[in-house]
Coordinates of C-alpha atoms and ligand atoms in Angstrom, one line a residue:
Chain A
M5 CA 0.0 0.1 0.0
H6 CA 1.4 3.4 -1.0
L7 CA 0.3 6.5 1.1
D8 CA 1.4 9.2 -1.4
H9 CA -1.5 11.2 -3.0
S10 CA -0.6 11.0 -6.6
H11 CA -3.8 9.2 -7.5
D12 CA -2.7 7.9 -10.8
G13 CA -5.3 6.2 -12.8
P14 CA -8.3 7.4 -14.7
A15 CA -10.2 9.5 -12.2
A16 CA -9.2 12.5 -10.4
V17 CA -10.2 12.6 -6.8
S18 CA -12.6 15.3 -5.5
A19 CA -11.2 18.8 -5.4
D20 CA -7.8 18.2 -7.2
A21 CA -7.4 21.3 -9.4
R22 CA -5.6 19.2 -12.1
R23 CA -7.0 16.3 -14.2
P24 CA -5.0 13.1 -14.3
D25 CA -3.4 14.2 -17.5
G26 CA -2.0 17.4 -15.8
T27 CA -4.3 19.9 -17.4
R28 CA -6.3 22.2 -15.3
R29 CA -10.0 21.1 -14.8
A30 CA -13.0 23.3 -15.4
L31 CA -14.0 25.7 -12.7
R32 CA -17.1 24.4 -10.9
I33 CA -19.6 26.7 -9.5
G34 CA -22.6 25.5 -7.3
L35 CA -26.1 27.1 -7.2
G36 CA -28.2 26.4 -4.3
G37 CA -31.2 27.8 -2.6
P38 CA -35.0 27.2 -1.7
V39 CA -37.4 25.5 -4.1
G40 CA -38.5 27.8 -6.8
S41 CA -36.2 30.6 -6.1
G42 CA -34.9 30.8 -9.7
K43 CA -31.9 28.5 -9.7
T44 CA -32.7 26.9 -13.1
A45 CA -33.8 30.3 -14.7
T46 CA -30.4 31.7 -13.4
V47 CA -28.4 28.8 -14.9
A48 CA -30.3 29.2 -18.3
A49 CA -29.7 32.9 -18.4
L50 CA -26.0 32.3 -17.5
C51 CA -25.6 29.8 -20.3
R52 CA -27.1 32.2 -22.8
A53 CA -24.8 35.0 -21.5
L54 CA -21.6 33.1 -21.5
R55 CA -21.8 30.3 -24.1
D56 CA -20.2 32.2 -26.9
E57 CA -17.1 33.1 -24.8
L58 CA -16.7 29.9 -22.7
S59 CA -16.9 26.3 -22.9
L60 CA -19.7 25.4 -20.5
A61 CA -21.6 22.4 -19.1
V62 CA -24.4 22.0 -16.5
V63 CA -25.2 19.4 -13.9
T64 CA -28.7 19.4 -12.5
N65 CA -29.7 17.6 -9.3
D66 CA -33.5 16.9 -9.5
I67 CA -35.2 15.4 -6.5
Y68 CA -37.5 13.1 -8.2
T69 CA -37.8 14.1 -11.9
R70 CA -35.6 15.2 -14.7
E71 CA -37.6 18.5 -14.9
D72 CA -34.7 20.8 -14.6
A73 CA -32.5 19.1 -17.1
E74 CA -35.5 18.8 -19.3
F75 CA -36.3 22.5 -19.0
L76 CA -32.7 23.5 -20.0
L77 CA -32.8 21.0 -22.9
R78 CA -36.1 22.4 -24.2
E79 CA -34.8 25.9 -23.9
A80 CA -31.8 24.7 -25.8
V81 CA -29.5 26.8 -23.7
L82 CA -26.6 24.3 -24.5
P83 CA -26.3 21.2 -26.7
P84 CA -27.8 18.1 -24.9
E85 CA -24.4 16.5 -24.3
R86 CA -23.5 19.4 -22.2
I87 CA -26.3 18.9 -19.7
T88 CA -26.4 16.0 -17.1
A89 CA -29.0 15.1 -14.5
V90 CA -28.0 13.4 -11.3
E91 CA -30.5 11.5 -9.1
T92 CA -30.3 12.3 -5.5
G93 CA -32.4 9.7 -3.7
A94 CA -34.8 12.1 -1.9
C95 CA -32.0 14.1 -0.3
P96 CA -30.7 17.0 -2.4
H97 CA -28.4 18.3 0.4
T98 CA -26.7 14.8 0.8
A99 CA -25.7 14.8 -2.8
I100 CA -24.1 18.1 -2.8
R101 CA -22.6 18.0 0.6
D102 CA -22.2 14.6 2.4
D103 CA -21.8 12.3 -0.4
I104 CA -20.8 14.0 -3.5
S105 CA -19.8 11.0 -5.5
A106 CA -22.6 10.9 -8.1
N107 CA -21.9 14.6 -8.7
L108 CA -18.3 14.3 -9.1
E109 CA -18.8 11.4 -11.5
A110 CA -21.2 13.6 -13.5
V111 CA -18.6 16.4 -13.7
E112 CA -15.9 14.1 -14.6
D113 CA -17.9 12.5 -17.3
L114 CA -18.7 15.8 -18.9
E115 CA -15.0 16.8 -19.0
D116 CA -14.1 13.4 -20.5
E117 CA -16.9 13.4 -23.1
V118 CA -17.4 17.1 -24.4
G119 CA -13.7 17.8 -24.1
P120 CA -11.9 20.8 -22.3
L121 CA -14.5 22.9 -20.4
D122 CA -14.0 26.3 -18.8
L123 CA -16.9 26.1 -16.4
I124 CA -19.4 23.7 -15.0
L125 CA -22.5 25.0 -13.2
V126 CA -23.9 22.6 -10.6
E127 CA -27.5 23.2 -9.7
S128 CA -28.8 21.6 -6.4
G129 CA -32.3 20.4 -6.0
G130 CA -34.4 23.0 -4.1
D131 CA -33.8 22.7 -0.4
N132 CA -33.6 24.5 2.8
L133 CA -31.6 27.4 4.2
T134 CA -28.9 25.1 5.5
A135 CA -28.0 23.3 2.2
T136 CA -24.4 24.3 1.1
F137 CA -22.0 22.6 -1.4
S138 CA -19.0 20.6 -0.4
R139 CA -15.7 22.3 -1.2
G140 CA -14.8 18.9 -2.7
L141 CA -17.5 19.5 -5.3
V142 CA -17.4 23.1 -6.2
D143 CA -14.8 25.9 -6.1
A144 CA -17.5 28.6 -5.4
Q145 CA -21.2 28.7 -4.7
I146 CA -24.2 31.0 -5.3
F147 CA -27.1 30.9 -2.9
V148 CA -30.4 32.1 -4.8
I149 CA -33.3 33.3 -2.7
D150 CA -36.2 35.3 -4.1
V151 CA -38.1 38.4 -2.7
A152 CA -41.3 36.3 -2.8
G153 CA -40.1 33.7 -0.2
G154 CA -40.3 36.4 2.5
D155 CA -38.1 39.5 3.0
D156 CA -36.9 38.1 6.4
I157 CA -34.8 35.3 4.9
P158 CA -31.5 37.4 5.0
R159 CA -32.2 38.3 8.4
K160 CA -32.6 34.7 9.5
G161 CA -29.4 33.9 7.9
G162 CA -28.2 30.2 7.9
P163 CA -25.3 28.7 6.2
G164 CA -26.5 29.3 2.6
V165 CA -27.3 33.0 3.1
T166 CA -24.3 33.7 5.5
T167 CA -21.5 31.7 3.8
A168 CA -22.2 31.5 0.1
D169 CA -19.6 33.3 -2.2
L170 CA -22.4 35.2 -3.9
L171 CA -25.9 35.7 -2.5
V172 CA -28.5 36.4 -5.3
V173 CA -31.9 38.0 -4.4
N174 CA -33.9 37.0 -7.3
K175 CA -37.4 38.2 -8.7
T176 CA -37.1 41.8 -7.5
D177 CA -39.8 42.6 -10.1
L178 CA -42.2 40.9 -7.7
A179 CA -41.3 43.0 -4.7
P180 CA -44.2 45.5 -4.9
Y181 CA -46.8 42.8 -5.3
V182 CA -45.7 40.7 -2.2
G183 CA -44.8 43.7 0.0
S184 CA -41.0 42.8 0.3
D185 CA -38.8 45.6 1.6
L186 CA -35.6 45.3 -0.7
G187 CA -33.8 48.0 1.4
R188 CA -34.3 45.8 4.5
M189 CA -33.2 42.8 2.7
A190 CA -30.1 44.5 1.6
A191 CA -29.3 45.7 5.1
D192 CA -29.9 42.4 6.6
A193 CA -27.8 40.6 4.1
K194 CA -25.0 43.1 4.6
A195 CA -25.2 42.4 8.4
Q196 CA -24.9 38.6 7.9
R197 CA -22.3 38.6 5.1
A198 CA -20.1 41.5 5.9
E199 CA -17.9 41.9 2.8
L200 CA -19.3 39.1 0.9
P201 CA -21.1 40.2 -2.3
V202 CA -24.8 40.3 -2.8
V203 CA -26.7 40.9 -6.2
F204 CA -30.4 41.8 -6.5
Q205 CA -31.8 40.8 -9.8
S206 CA -34.9 40.3 -11.8
L207 CA -34.7 38.0 -14.8
R208 CA -37.6 39.7 -16.2
A209 CA -35.8 42.9 -16.4
E210 CA -33.5 44.2 -19.2
S211 CA -30.3 43.7 -17.3
G212 CA -31.3 40.3 -16.4
V213 CA -28.3 37.9 -15.2
R214 CA -25.7 40.4 -16.0
D215 CA -24.2 41.2 -12.6
V216 CA -24.0 37.4 -11.8
A217 CA -22.4 36.8 -15.1
D218 CA -19.8 39.4 -14.3
W219 CA -19.1 37.8 -11.0
V220 CA -18.7 34.3 -12.7
R221 CA -16.2 36.0 -15.2
K222 CA -14.3 37.2 -12.2
Q223 CA -14.2 33.9 -10.6
L224 CA -13.0 32.3 -13.8
A225 CA -10.2 34.9 -14.2
A226 CA -9.0 34.1 -10.7
W227 CA -9.2 30.4 -11.4
T228 CA -7.1 30.5 -14.5
A229 CA -4.7 33.1 -13.3
Chain B
M38 CA -4.8 -4.5 10.5
S39 CA -7.3 -2.5 12.2
R40 CA -10.7 -4.1 12.8
A41 CA -12.2 -0.5 13.4
A42 CA -11.6 0.1 9.6
L43 CA -14.7 -2.2 9.1
L44 CA -16.8 0.4 11.0
V45 CA -15.5 3.1 8.5
L46 CA -16.3 1.0 5.5
A47 CA -19.6 -0.2 6.6
D48 CA -20.9 3.1 7.9
G49 CA -24.0 4.2 5.9
R50 CA -22.5 7.6 5.8
F51 CA -19.3 6.3 3.9
P52 CA -19.6 8.7 0.9
A53 CA -20.0 6.0 -1.8
G54 CA -23.2 7.0 -3.4
G55 CA -25.6 4.4 -1.6
H56 CA -27.9 7.1 -0.3
A57 CA -29.4 7.6 -3.8
H58 CA -30.3 3.8 -4.2
S59 CA -33.1 1.8 -2.7
G60 CA -32.0 -1.6 -3.5
G61 CA -35.3 -2.5 -5.2
A62 CA -37.4 -1.1 -2.3
E63 CA -38.9 1.7 -4.4
A64 CA -40.3 -0.6 -6.9
A65 CA -41.5 -3.1 -4.2
V66 CA -43.2 -0.3 -2.3
K67 CA -44.9 1.0 -5.4
A68 CA -46.1 -2.5 -6.3
G69 CA -47.7 -2.9 -2.8
R70 CA -45.3 -5.8 -1.9
V71 CA -43.6 -3.7 0.9
T72 CA -46.3 -1.9 2.9
G73 CA -44.6 -1.9 6.6
A74 CA -42.2 -3.5 9.0
A75 CA -43.2 -7.1 8.4
S76 CA -43.2 -7.0 4.6
L77 CA -40.0 -4.9 4.7
E78 CA -38.4 -7.9 6.6
D79 CA -39.7 -10.5 4.1
F80 CA -38.2 -8.1 1.3
C81 CA -34.8 -7.7 3.1
R82 CA -34.6 -11.5 3.9
G83 CA -35.1 -12.3 0.2
R84 CA -32.6 -9.9 -0.9
L85 CA -30.0 -11.0 1.6
H86 CA -30.2 -14.7 0.5
T87 CA -30.0 -13.8 -3.2
A88 CA -28.2 -10.6 -4.2
G89 CA -26.7 -10.3 -0.8
R90 CA -25.3 -13.8 -0.8
V91 CA -23.8 -13.4 -4.2
S92 CA -22.4 -9.9 -3.4
A93 CA -20.8 -11.2 -0.2
A94 CA -19.1 -14.1 -1.9
L95 CA -17.7 -11.9 -4.6
A96 CA -16.4 -9.3 -2.1
A97 CA -14.7 -12.1 0.0
A98 CA -13.2 -13.6 -3.1
A99 CA -11.6 -10.3 -4.0
V100 CA -10.0 -10.0 -0.6
L101 CA -8.6 -13.5 -0.9
G102 CA -6.8 -12.3 -4.1
V103 CA -9.0 -13.8 -6.8
D104 CA -8.5 -11.9 -10.0
P105 CA -11.0 -8.9 -9.9
V106 CA -11.4 -9.0 -13.7
R107 CA -12.8 -12.6 -13.6
L108 CA -14.9 -11.7 -10.5
D109 CA -16.3 -8.7 -12.5
A110 CA -17.3 -11.1 -15.4
A111 CA -18.7 -13.6 -12.8
A112 CA -20.9 -10.7 -11.3
D113 CA -22.2 -9.8 -14.8
A114 CA -23.1 -13.3 -15.4
R115 CA -25.0 -13.3 -12.1
T116 CA -26.9 -10.2 -12.9
P117 CA -29.5 -10.8 -15.7
S118 CA -30.9 -7.2 -15.5
P119 CA -29.1 -4.7 -17.6
A120 CA -30.3 -1.9 -15.3
L121 CA -29.0 -3.7 -12.3
R122 CA -25.6 -4.3 -14.0
A123 CA -25.5 -0.6 -14.9
T124 CA -26.3 0.3 -11.2
A125 CA -23.6 -2.2 -9.9
R126 CA -21.0 -0.4 -12.0
K127 CA -22.1 3.0 -11.2
L128 CA -21.9 2.2 -7.5
G129 CA -18.6 0.5 -8.0
R130 CA -17.1 3.5 -9.6
Q131 CA -18.4 5.7 -6.7
L132 CA -17.0 3.3 -4.2
M133 CA -13.8 3.3 -6.1
R134 CA -13.5 7.0 -5.7
A135 CA -14.2 7.0 -2.0
A136 CA -12.0 4.0 -1.3
R137 CA -9.0 5.4 -3.3
A138 CA -9.2 8.6 -1.3
T139 CA -9.5 6.8 2.0
W140 CA -7.1 3.9 1.6
P141 CA -4.8 4.6 -1.3
S142 CA -3.7 1.4 -2.9
S143 CA -2.0 0.2 -6.2
E144 CA -4.5 -2.6 -6.4
L145 CA -7.4 -0.1 -6.4
D146 CA -5.5 2.1 -8.9
A147 CA -5.1 -0.8 -11.2
L148 CA -8.7 -1.9 -11.0
A149 CA -9.7 1.8 -11.7
R150 CA -7.6 1.8 -14.9
E151 CA -9.1 -1.5 -16.0
F152 CA -12.7 -0.3 -15.4
P153 CA -12.7 3.5 -15.9
K154 CA -16.6 3.5 -15.8
G155 CA -16.8 1.2 -12.9
A156 CA -16.4 -2.4 -11.9
H157 CA -19.2 -4.3 -10.1
Q158 CA -19.7 -2.7 -6.6
P159 CA -18.9 -6.0 -4.5
V160 CA -15.6 -6.5 -6.4
V161 CA -14.6 -2.9 -5.5
L162 CA -15.8 -3.5 -2.0
G163 CA -13.6 -6.5 -1.7
L164 CA -10.5 -4.6 -2.9
A165 CA -11.4 -1.7 -0.7
A166 CA -11.5 -3.9 2.4
R167 CA -8.1 -5.6 1.3
A168 CA -6.7 -2.0 1.0
A169 CA -8.0 -1.2 4.4
G170 CA -6.3 -4.3 5.8
L171 CA -9.5 -6.1 6.4
G172 CA -10.2 -9.8 5.9
A173 CA -12.5 -11.7 3.7
L174 CA -15.1 -12.2 6.5
D175 CA -15.3 -8.5 7.1
A176 CA -15.9 -7.8 3.4
A177 CA -18.6 -10.5 3.3
Y178 CA -20.4 -8.9 6.3
C179 CA -20.1 -5.6 4.7
A180 CA -21.7 -6.7 1.4
A181 CA -24.3 -8.7 3.2
Y182 CA -25.3 -5.8 5.5
E183 CA -25.4 -3.4 2.7
S184 CA -27.8 -5.7 0.9
V185 CA -30.5 -5.0 3.5
S186 CA -29.5 -1.8 5.1
G187 CA -30.1 0.2 1.8
P188 CA -33.7 -1.1 1.3
A189 CA -34.4 -0.5 5.1
S190 CA -33.3 3.0 5.1
A191 CA -35.0 3.9 1.7
T192 CA -38.2 2.4 3.1
V193 CA -38.2 4.8 5.9
R194 CA -38.2 7.7 3.4
L195 CA -40.7 6.1 0.9
L196 CA -43.3 5.0 3.5
S197 CA -42.6 7.3 6.4
L198 CA -42.0 4.2 8.2
D199 CA -41.1 4.5 11.8
P200 CA -37.3 4.5 11.8
F201 CA -37.2 2.2 15.0
D202 CA -39.2 -0.4 13.1
A203 CA -36.8 -0.3 10.3
T204 CA -33.7 -0.8 12.7
G205 CA -35.7 -3.6 14.3
V206 CA -35.9 -5.4 11.0
L207 CA -32.2 -5.2 10.6
A208 CA -31.4 -6.4 14.2
R209 CA -33.8 -9.4 13.6
L210 CA -31.9 -10.3 10.5
A211 CA -28.5 -10.3 12.3
P212 CA -28.3 -14.2 12.8
E213 CA -29.0 -14.7 9.0
L214 CA -26.3 -12.2 8.2
D215 CA -23.8 -14.2 10.3
L216 CA -24.8 -17.2 8.3
V217 CA -24.6 -15.7 5.0
A218 CA -21.3 -14.1 5.7
D219 CA -19.8 -17.4 6.8
Q220 CA -21.1 -19.2 3.8
A221 CA -19.8 -16.5 1.5
V222 CA -16.3 -16.8 2.9
E223 CA -16.4 -20.7 2.4
A224 CA -17.5 -20.2 -1.2
A225 CA -14.7 -17.6 -1.7
R226 CA -12.1 -20.0 -0.4
E227 CA -13.4 -22.7 -2.8
C228 CA -13.2 -20.2 -5.7
V229 CA -9.5 -19.6 -5.0
D230 CA -8.9 -23.0 -6.3
A231 CA -11.8 -24.0 -8.3
G232 CA -12.5 -20.7 -10.1
V233 CA -15.5 -18.4 -10.1
D234 CA -18.0 -21.2 -10.9
A235 CA -17.7 -22.0 -7.1
L236 CA -19.4 -18.8 -6.2
P237 CA -23.0 -18.8 -5.6
A238 CA -25.5 -17.8 -8.3
A239 CA -28.6 -17.2 -6.3
S240 CA -31.0 -14.6 -8.0
A241 CA -34.4 -13.2 -7.3
P242 CA -36.3 -12.8 -10.6
L243 CA -38.7 -10.3 -9.2
L244 CA -35.8 -8.0 -8.1
E245 CA -34.4 -8.3 -11.6
I246 CA -37.7 -7.7 -13.5
S247 CA -38.8 -4.8 -11.3
A248 CA -35.4 -3.1 -11.6
E249 CA -36.0 -2.9 -15.3
A250 CA -39.5 -1.4 -14.8
H251 CA -38.2 1.0 -12.3
A252 CA -35.3 2.2 -14.6
A253 CA -38.0 3.5 -17.1
W254 CA -40.1 5.4 -14.6
A255 CA -40.3 9.0 -15.3
V256 CA -40.7 10.0 -11.7
R257 CA -38.8 8.3 -8.9
L258 CA -37.1 9.2 -5.7
F259 CA -34.2 6.7 -6.0
A260 CA -31.9 5.8 -8.9
S261 CA -32.5 2.2 -8.3
Ligands
GTP190 N1 -41.1 37.1 -11.8 C1 -40.0 36.5 -11.9 N2 -40.0 35.2 -12.1 C2 -38.9 34.5 -12.0 C3 -37.7 35.1 -12.0 N3 -36.7 34.2 -12.1 C4 -37.4 32.9 -12.1 N4 -38.7 33.1 -12.2 C5 -39.7 32.2 -12.3 O1 -39.9 31.4 -11.1 C6 -40.2 30.0 -11.3 C7 -39.2 29.0 -10.7 O2 -38.0 29.3 -11.3 P1 -36.9 28.0 -11.4 O3 -35.8 28.6 -12.1 O4 -37.5 27.0 -11.9 O5 -36.6 27.8 -9.9 P2 -35.6 26.9 -9.2 O6 -34.9 27.4 -8.0 O7 -34.7 26.2 -10.2 O8 -36.7 25.7 -8.6 P3 -36.4 24.2 -8.1 O9 -35.2 23.7 -9.0 O10 -37.7 23.6 -8.2 O11 -36.0 24.4 -6.8 C8 -40.3 29.8 -12.8 O12 -41.6 30.0 -13.2 C9 -39.4 31.0 -13.3 O13 -39.8 31.5 -14.6 C10 -37.6 36.5 -11.9 O14 -36.5 37.1 -11.8 N5 -38.8 37.2 -11.8
MG191 MG1 -34.4 24.2 -10.7

């Protein structure tokens, strides 16, 4: 038995930044957050914004269907071979945090089969406020909440809101209809997150996913630097 | 060797992908064959003496040094359902990743190179046990236990079954697990000299058939 960590053989292990052939693997960004907050819509918008400048792929984690993957396929945001669905056995947070093996396999297969990738987006199944991604699976994570889920969510905090590398408060277009106070959400988020960034967006607005796409470009620049 | 390594390998939280699989329980629940603790026990007993027995013998034989490539072919031959073969390889690949990170070993590396998309899970389990310094009986226990613990924990989620009832089922099966593990090691020892035909070939047709149906469902909680 040898105890060095060279991991020769076909499969890289977990977070290794290099693939077995020595090349740098794709940057992996996770998107988590409560059910229906706009994760898939954000992934679709990011694909449209970035696909001409980057080589992209997506892994979805659906809880009991393939709906998210099928939505992305229907919308044709990427060619089908660049979209993979992982089955999570009724436990979406387990698949992104405690036992990431199926997701790592999906990520690895995408890199093997569609060639060199710059970026892989991993969408978690909608879950609760404590669901965060393992550092063994993603390099950075975005937590997506929406204004309609209650404007007290940033105040409540929890690992997703507090520690995600980027907090996205989505569906700002709905704020007037659900009585959400965006100023209060921003102040609470600031109090929970200190210097960590927060983006308020409406995918129905002209600017759409622009700020999040810019943040992703920055992450990628840092990754390849 | 450290016997405690067996606890690490057999722990339901060992990150090797098992949590997404029900071992056929989801199909059995949907078909009305598993409806509570008593029928879960029947289901688990059936699985233990068929799929569990075969897995335990394969894992034990791998620990004893039988060629894993031949064991993998033997596992294929003992798994009629293509869906179950695919599942066994998927789980084997995921276990391989966890095992290589946990107990680095040149034997595991070699098997990973031979089967980049995964060897049958019990074969990988045997080599993982070997890498962890465990014996054939340990690996047999691990495989036999997994064959019933997976369906039991899945049924807790599928039926909202009282978790104490599910644990009680596993405890009641313990004497039979002892028996299956012992017999698996015996068969594995025979296999060392006589070849893979000495391994048991018990199979449960209903598990195989319903696995095929389950794989085609559009909506399901578990991958298998
Ligand atoms: N008004 C409005 N609707 C939005 C916005 N973003 C997403 N939606 C809608 O919200 C609904 C849910 O969006 P999804 O992207 O499916 O949400 P999700 O977080 O992926 O949901 P799960 O994967 O089921 O947890 C869809 O009907 C979207 O069209 C937005 O900015 N404004
Ligand atoms: Mg979604």
